[in-house]
GROMACS .gro file of N, CA and C in nm:
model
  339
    1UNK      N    1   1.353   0.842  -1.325
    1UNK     CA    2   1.215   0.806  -1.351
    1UNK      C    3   1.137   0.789  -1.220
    2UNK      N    4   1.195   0.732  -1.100
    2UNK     CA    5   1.160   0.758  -0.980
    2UNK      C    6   1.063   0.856  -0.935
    3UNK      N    7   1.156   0.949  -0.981
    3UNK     CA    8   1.124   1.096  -0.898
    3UNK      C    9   0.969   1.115  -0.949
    4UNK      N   10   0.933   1.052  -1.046
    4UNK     CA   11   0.829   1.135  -1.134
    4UNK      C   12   0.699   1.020  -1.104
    5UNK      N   13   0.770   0.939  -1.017
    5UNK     CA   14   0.640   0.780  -0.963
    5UNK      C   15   0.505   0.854  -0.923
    6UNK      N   16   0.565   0.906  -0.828
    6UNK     CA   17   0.429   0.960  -0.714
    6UNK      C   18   0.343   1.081  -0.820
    7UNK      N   19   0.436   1.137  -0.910
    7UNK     CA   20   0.326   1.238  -1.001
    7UNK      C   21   0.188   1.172  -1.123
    8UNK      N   22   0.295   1.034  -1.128
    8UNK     CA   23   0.200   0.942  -1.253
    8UNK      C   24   0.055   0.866  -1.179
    9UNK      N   25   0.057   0.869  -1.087
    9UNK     CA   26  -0.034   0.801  -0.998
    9UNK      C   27  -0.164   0.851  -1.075
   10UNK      N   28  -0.264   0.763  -1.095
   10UNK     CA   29  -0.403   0.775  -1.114
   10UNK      C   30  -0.419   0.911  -1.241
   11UNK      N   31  -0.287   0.898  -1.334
   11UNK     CA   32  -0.277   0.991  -1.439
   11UNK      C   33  -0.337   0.904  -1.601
   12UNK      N   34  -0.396   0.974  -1.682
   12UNK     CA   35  -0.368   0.889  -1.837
   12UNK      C   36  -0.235   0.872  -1.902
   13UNK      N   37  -0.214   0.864  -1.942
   13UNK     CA   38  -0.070   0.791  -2.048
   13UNK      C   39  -0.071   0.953  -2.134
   14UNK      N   40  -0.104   1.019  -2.135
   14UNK     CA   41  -0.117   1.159  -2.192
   14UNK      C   42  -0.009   1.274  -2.113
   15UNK      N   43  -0.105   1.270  -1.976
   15UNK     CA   44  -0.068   1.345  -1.909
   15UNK      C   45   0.106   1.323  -1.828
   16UNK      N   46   0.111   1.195  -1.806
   16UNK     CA   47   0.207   1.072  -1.768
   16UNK      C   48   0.351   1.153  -1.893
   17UNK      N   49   0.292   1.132  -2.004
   17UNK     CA   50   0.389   1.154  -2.119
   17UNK      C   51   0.408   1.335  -2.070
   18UNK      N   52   0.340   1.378  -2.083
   18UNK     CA   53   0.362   1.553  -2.070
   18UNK      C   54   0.418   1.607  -1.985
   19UNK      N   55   0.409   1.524  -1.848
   19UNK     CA   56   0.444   1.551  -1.683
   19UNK      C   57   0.627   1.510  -1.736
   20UNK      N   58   0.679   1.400  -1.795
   20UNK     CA   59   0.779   1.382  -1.800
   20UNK      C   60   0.850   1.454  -1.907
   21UNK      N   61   0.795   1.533  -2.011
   21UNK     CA   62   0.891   1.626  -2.073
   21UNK      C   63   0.867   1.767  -2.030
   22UNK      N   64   0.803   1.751  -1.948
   22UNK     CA   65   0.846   1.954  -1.855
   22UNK      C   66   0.948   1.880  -1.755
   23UNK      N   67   0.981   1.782  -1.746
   23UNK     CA   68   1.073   1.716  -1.623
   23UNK      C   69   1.200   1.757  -1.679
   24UNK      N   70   1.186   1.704  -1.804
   24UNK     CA   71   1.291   1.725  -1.887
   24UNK      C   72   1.361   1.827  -1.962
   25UNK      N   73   1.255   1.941  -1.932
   25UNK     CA   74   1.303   2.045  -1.973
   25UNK      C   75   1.252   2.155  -2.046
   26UNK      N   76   1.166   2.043  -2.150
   26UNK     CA   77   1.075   2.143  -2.241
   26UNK      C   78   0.953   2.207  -2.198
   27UNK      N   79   0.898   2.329  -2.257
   27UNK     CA   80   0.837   2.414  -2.172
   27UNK      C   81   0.728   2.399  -2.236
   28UNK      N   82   0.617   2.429  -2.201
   28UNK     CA   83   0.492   2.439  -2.234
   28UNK      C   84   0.479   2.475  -2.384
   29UNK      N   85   0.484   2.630  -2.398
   29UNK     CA   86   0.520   2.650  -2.592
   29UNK      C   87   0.574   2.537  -2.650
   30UNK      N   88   0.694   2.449  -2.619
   30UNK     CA   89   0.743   2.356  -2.705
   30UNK      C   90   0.664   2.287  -2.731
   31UNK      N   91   0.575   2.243  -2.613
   31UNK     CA   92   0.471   2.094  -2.596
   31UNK      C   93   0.371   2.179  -2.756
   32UNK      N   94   0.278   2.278  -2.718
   32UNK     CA   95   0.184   2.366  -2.830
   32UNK      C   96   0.239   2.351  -2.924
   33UNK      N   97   0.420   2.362  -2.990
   33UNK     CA   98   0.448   2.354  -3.129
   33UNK      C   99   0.471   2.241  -3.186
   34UNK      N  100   0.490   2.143  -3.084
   34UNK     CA  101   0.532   1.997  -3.129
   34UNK      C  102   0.420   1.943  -3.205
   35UNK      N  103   0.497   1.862  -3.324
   35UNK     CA  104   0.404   1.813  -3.399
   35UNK      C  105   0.376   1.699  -3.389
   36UNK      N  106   0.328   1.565  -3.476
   36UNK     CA  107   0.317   1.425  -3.453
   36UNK      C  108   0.442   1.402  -3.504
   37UNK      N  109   0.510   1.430  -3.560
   37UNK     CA  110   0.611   1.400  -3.644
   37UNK      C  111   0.735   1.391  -3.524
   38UNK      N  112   0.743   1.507  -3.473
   38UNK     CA  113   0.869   1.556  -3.329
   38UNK      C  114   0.829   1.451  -3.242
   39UNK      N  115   0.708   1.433  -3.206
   39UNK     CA  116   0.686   1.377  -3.076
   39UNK      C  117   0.692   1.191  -3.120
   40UNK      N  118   0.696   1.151  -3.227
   40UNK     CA  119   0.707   1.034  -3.304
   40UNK      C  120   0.847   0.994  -3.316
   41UNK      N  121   0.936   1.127  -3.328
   41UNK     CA  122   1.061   1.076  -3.354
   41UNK      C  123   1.161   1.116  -3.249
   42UNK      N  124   1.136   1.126  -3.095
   42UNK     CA  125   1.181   1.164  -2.953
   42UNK      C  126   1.273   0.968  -2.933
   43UNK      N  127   1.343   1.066  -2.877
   43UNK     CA  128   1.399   0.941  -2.820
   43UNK      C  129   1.386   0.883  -2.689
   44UNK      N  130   1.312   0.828  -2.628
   44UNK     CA  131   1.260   0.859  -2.491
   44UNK      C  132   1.268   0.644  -2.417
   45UNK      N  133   1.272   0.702  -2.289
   45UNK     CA  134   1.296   0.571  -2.253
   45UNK      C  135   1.166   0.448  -2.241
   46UNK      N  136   1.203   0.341  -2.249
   46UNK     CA  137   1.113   0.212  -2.258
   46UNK      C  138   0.951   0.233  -2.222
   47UNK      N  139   0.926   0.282  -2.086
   47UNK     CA  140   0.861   0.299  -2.006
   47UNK      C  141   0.752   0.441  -2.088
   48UNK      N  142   0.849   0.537  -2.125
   48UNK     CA  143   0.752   0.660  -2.179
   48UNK      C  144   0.768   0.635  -2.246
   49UNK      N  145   0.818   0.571  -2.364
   49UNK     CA  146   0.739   0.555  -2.508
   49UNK      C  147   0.603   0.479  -2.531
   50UNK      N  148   0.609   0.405  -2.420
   50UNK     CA  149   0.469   0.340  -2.423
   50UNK      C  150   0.371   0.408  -2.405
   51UNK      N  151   0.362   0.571  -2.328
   51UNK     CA  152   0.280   0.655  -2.299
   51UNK      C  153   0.253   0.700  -2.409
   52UNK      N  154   0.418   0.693  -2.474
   52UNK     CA  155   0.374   0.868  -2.581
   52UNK      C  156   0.348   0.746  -2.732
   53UNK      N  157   0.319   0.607  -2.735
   53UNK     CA  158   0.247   0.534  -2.847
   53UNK      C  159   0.119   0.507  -2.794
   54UNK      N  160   0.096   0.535  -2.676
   54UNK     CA  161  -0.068   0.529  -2.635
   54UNK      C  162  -0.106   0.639  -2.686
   55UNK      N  163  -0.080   0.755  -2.668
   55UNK     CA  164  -0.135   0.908  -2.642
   55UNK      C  165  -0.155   0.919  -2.815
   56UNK      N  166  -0.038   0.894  -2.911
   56UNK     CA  167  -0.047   0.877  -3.063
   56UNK      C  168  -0.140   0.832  -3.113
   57UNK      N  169  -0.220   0.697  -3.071
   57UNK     CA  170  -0.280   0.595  -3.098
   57UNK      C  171  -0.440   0.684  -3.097
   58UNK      N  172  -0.502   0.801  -2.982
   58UNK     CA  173  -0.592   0.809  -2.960
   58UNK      C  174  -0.622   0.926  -3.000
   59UNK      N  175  -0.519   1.034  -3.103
   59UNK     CA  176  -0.547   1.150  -3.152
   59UNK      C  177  -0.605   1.090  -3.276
   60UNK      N  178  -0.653   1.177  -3.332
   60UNK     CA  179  -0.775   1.182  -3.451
   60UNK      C  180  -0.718   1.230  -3.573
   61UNK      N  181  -0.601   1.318  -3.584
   61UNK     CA  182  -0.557   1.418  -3.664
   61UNK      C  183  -0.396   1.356  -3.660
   62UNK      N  184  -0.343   1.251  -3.725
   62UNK     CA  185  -0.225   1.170  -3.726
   62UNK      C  186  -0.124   1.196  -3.852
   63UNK      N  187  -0.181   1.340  -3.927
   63UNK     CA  188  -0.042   1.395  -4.017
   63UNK      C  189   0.042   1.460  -3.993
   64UNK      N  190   0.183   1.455  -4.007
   64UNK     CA  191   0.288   1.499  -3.929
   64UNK      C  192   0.309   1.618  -3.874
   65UNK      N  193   0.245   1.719  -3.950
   65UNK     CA  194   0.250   1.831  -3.947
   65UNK      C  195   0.143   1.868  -3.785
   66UNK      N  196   0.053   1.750  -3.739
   66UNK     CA  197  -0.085   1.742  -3.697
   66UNK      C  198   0.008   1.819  -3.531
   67UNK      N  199  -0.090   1.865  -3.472
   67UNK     CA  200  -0.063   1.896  -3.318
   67UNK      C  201  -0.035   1.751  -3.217
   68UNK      N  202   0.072   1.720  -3.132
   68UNK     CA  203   0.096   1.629  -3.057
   68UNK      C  204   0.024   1.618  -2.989
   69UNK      N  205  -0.029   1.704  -2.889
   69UNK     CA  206  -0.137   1.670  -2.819
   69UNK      C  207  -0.266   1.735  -2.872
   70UNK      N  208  -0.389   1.627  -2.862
   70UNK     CA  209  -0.541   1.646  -2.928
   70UNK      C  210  -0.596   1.577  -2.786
   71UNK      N  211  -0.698   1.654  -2.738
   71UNK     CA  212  -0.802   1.581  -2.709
   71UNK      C  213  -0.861   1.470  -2.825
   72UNK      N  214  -1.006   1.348  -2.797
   72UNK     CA  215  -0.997   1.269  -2.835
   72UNK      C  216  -1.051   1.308  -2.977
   73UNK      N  217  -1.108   1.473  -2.954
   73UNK     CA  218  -1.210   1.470  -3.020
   73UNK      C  219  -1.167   1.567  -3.136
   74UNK      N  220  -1.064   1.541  -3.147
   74UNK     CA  221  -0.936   1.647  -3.273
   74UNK      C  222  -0.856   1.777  -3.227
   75UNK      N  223  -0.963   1.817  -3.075
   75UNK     CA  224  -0.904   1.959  -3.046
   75UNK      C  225  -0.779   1.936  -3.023
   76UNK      N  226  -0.709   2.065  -3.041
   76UNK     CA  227  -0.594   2.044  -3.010
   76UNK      C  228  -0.564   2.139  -2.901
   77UNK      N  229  -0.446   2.082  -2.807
   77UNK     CA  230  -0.475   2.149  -2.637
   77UNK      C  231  -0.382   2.269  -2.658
   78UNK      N  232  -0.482   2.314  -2.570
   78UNK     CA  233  -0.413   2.472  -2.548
   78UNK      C  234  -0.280   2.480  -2.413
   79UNK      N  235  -0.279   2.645  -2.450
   79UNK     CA  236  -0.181   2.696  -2.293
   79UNK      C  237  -0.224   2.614  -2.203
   80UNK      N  238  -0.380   2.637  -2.116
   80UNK     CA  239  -0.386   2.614  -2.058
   80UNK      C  240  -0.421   2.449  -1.974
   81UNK      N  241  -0.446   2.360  -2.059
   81UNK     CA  242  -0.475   2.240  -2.051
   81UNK      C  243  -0.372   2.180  -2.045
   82UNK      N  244  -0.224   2.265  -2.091
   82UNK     CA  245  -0.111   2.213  -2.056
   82UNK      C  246  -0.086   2.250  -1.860
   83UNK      N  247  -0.064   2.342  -1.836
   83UNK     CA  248  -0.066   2.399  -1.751
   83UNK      C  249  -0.215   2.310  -1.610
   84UNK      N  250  -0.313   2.234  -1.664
   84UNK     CA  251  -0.372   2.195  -1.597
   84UNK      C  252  -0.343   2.064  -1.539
   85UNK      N  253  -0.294   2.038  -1.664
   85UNK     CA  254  -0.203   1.850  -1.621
   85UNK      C  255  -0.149   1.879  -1.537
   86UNK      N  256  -0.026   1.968  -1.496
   86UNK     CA  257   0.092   1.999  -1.428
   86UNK      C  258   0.020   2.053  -1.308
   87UNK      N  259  -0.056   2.168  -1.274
   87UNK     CA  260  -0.163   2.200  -1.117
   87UNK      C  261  -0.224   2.076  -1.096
   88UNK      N  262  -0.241   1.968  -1.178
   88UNK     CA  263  -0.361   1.902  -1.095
   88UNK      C  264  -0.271   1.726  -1.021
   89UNK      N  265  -0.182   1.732  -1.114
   89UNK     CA  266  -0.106   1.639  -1.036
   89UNK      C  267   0.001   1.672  -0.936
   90UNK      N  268   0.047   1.828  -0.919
   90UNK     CA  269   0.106   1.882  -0.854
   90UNK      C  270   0.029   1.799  -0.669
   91UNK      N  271  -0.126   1.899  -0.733
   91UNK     CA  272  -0.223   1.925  -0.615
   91UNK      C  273  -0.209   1.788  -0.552
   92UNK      N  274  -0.255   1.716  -0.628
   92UNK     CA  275  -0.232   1.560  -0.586
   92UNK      C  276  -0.124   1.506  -0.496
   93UNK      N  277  -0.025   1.509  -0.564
   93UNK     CA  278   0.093   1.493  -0.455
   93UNK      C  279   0.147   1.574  -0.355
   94UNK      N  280   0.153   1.717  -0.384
   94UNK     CA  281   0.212   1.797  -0.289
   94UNK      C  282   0.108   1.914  -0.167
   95UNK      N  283  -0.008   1.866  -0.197
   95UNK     CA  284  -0.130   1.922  -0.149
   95UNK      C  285  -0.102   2.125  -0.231
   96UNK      N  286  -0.043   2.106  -0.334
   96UNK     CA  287  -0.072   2.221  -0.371
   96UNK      C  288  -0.033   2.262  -0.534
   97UNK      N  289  -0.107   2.328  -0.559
   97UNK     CA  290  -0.035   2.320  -0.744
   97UNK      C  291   0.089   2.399  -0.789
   98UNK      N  292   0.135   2.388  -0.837
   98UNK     CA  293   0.275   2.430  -0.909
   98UNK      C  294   0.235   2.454  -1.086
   99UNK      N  295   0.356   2.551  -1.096
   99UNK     CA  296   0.380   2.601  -1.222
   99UNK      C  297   0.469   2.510  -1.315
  100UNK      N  298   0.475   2.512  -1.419
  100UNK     CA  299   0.596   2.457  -1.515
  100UNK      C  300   0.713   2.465  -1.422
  101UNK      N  301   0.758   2.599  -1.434
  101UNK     CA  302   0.871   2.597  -1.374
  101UNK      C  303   0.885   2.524  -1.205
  102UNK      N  304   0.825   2.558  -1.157
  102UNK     CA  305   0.840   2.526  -0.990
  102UNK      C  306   0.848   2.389  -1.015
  103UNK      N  307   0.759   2.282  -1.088
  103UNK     CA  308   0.777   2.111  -1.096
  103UNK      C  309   0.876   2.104  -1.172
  104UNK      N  310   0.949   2.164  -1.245
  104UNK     CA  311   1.072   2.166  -1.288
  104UNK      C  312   1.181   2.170  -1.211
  105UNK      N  313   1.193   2.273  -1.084
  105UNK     CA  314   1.267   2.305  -1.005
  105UNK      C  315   1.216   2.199  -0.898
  106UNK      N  316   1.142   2.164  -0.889
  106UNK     CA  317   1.072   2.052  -0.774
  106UNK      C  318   1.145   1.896  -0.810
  107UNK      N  319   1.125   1.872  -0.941
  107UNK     CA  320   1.191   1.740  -0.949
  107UNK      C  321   1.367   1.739  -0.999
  108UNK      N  322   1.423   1.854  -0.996
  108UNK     CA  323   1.572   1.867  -1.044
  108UNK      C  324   1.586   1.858  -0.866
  109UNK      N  325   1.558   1.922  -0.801
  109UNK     CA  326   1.561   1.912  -0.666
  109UNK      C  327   1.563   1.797  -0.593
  110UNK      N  328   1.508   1.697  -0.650
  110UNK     CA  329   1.470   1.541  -0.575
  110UNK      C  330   1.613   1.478  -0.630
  111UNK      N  331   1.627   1.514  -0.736
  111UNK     CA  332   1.735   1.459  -0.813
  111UNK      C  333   1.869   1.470  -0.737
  112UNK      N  334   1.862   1.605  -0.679
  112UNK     CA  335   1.994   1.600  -0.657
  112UNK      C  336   1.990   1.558  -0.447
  113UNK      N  337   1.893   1.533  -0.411
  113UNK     CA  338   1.934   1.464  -0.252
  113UNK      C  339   1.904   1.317  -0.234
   0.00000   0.00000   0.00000
């Protein structure tokens, strides 16, 4: 959870939640197919469940079937708004943006020195 400190900095509880399951593995498409239902019934530690019962709390569209991530205003996020969380906190910390994969390979990397 460390590794992922310096990425949460000055993030929402949204993005916070999203940054830590591309950490984990799942890829962008997964995040787009996940429903409220998947992302309700994750097993996730102390700290990110509190993100991912904030992020629940402020979608609009709360039937199971509903998209996990919504903006506030029902949309539901695309490719690329996934992909923007991940460049913009990249930029933030590493003075440069990264892909899914590369912050994937970036924090398995921290992990292991």
């Amino acid at each position: 959870m460390e590794k992922l400190q310096p990425f949460f900095r000055r993030r929402p509880s949204k993005s916070r939640l999203i940054l830590f399951l591309v950490a984990e593995g799942y890829s962008v498409p997964d995040l787009l197919r996940m429903s409220v239902k998947e992302l309700s019934s994750l097993d996730l530690p102390e700290e990110i469940s509190h993100y991912r019962d904030e992020t629940l709390l402020f979608i609009k569209d709360t039937s199971e079937g509903a998209p996990a991530f919504q903006f506030k205003n029902g949309r539901p996020m695309l490719y690329g708004d996934f992909h923007r969380v991940i460049s913009m906190a990249t930029r933030y910390v590493l003075d440069k943006p990264l892909s899914q994969v590369a912050f994937q390979e970036h924090v398995s990397s921290q992990e292991d020195s």
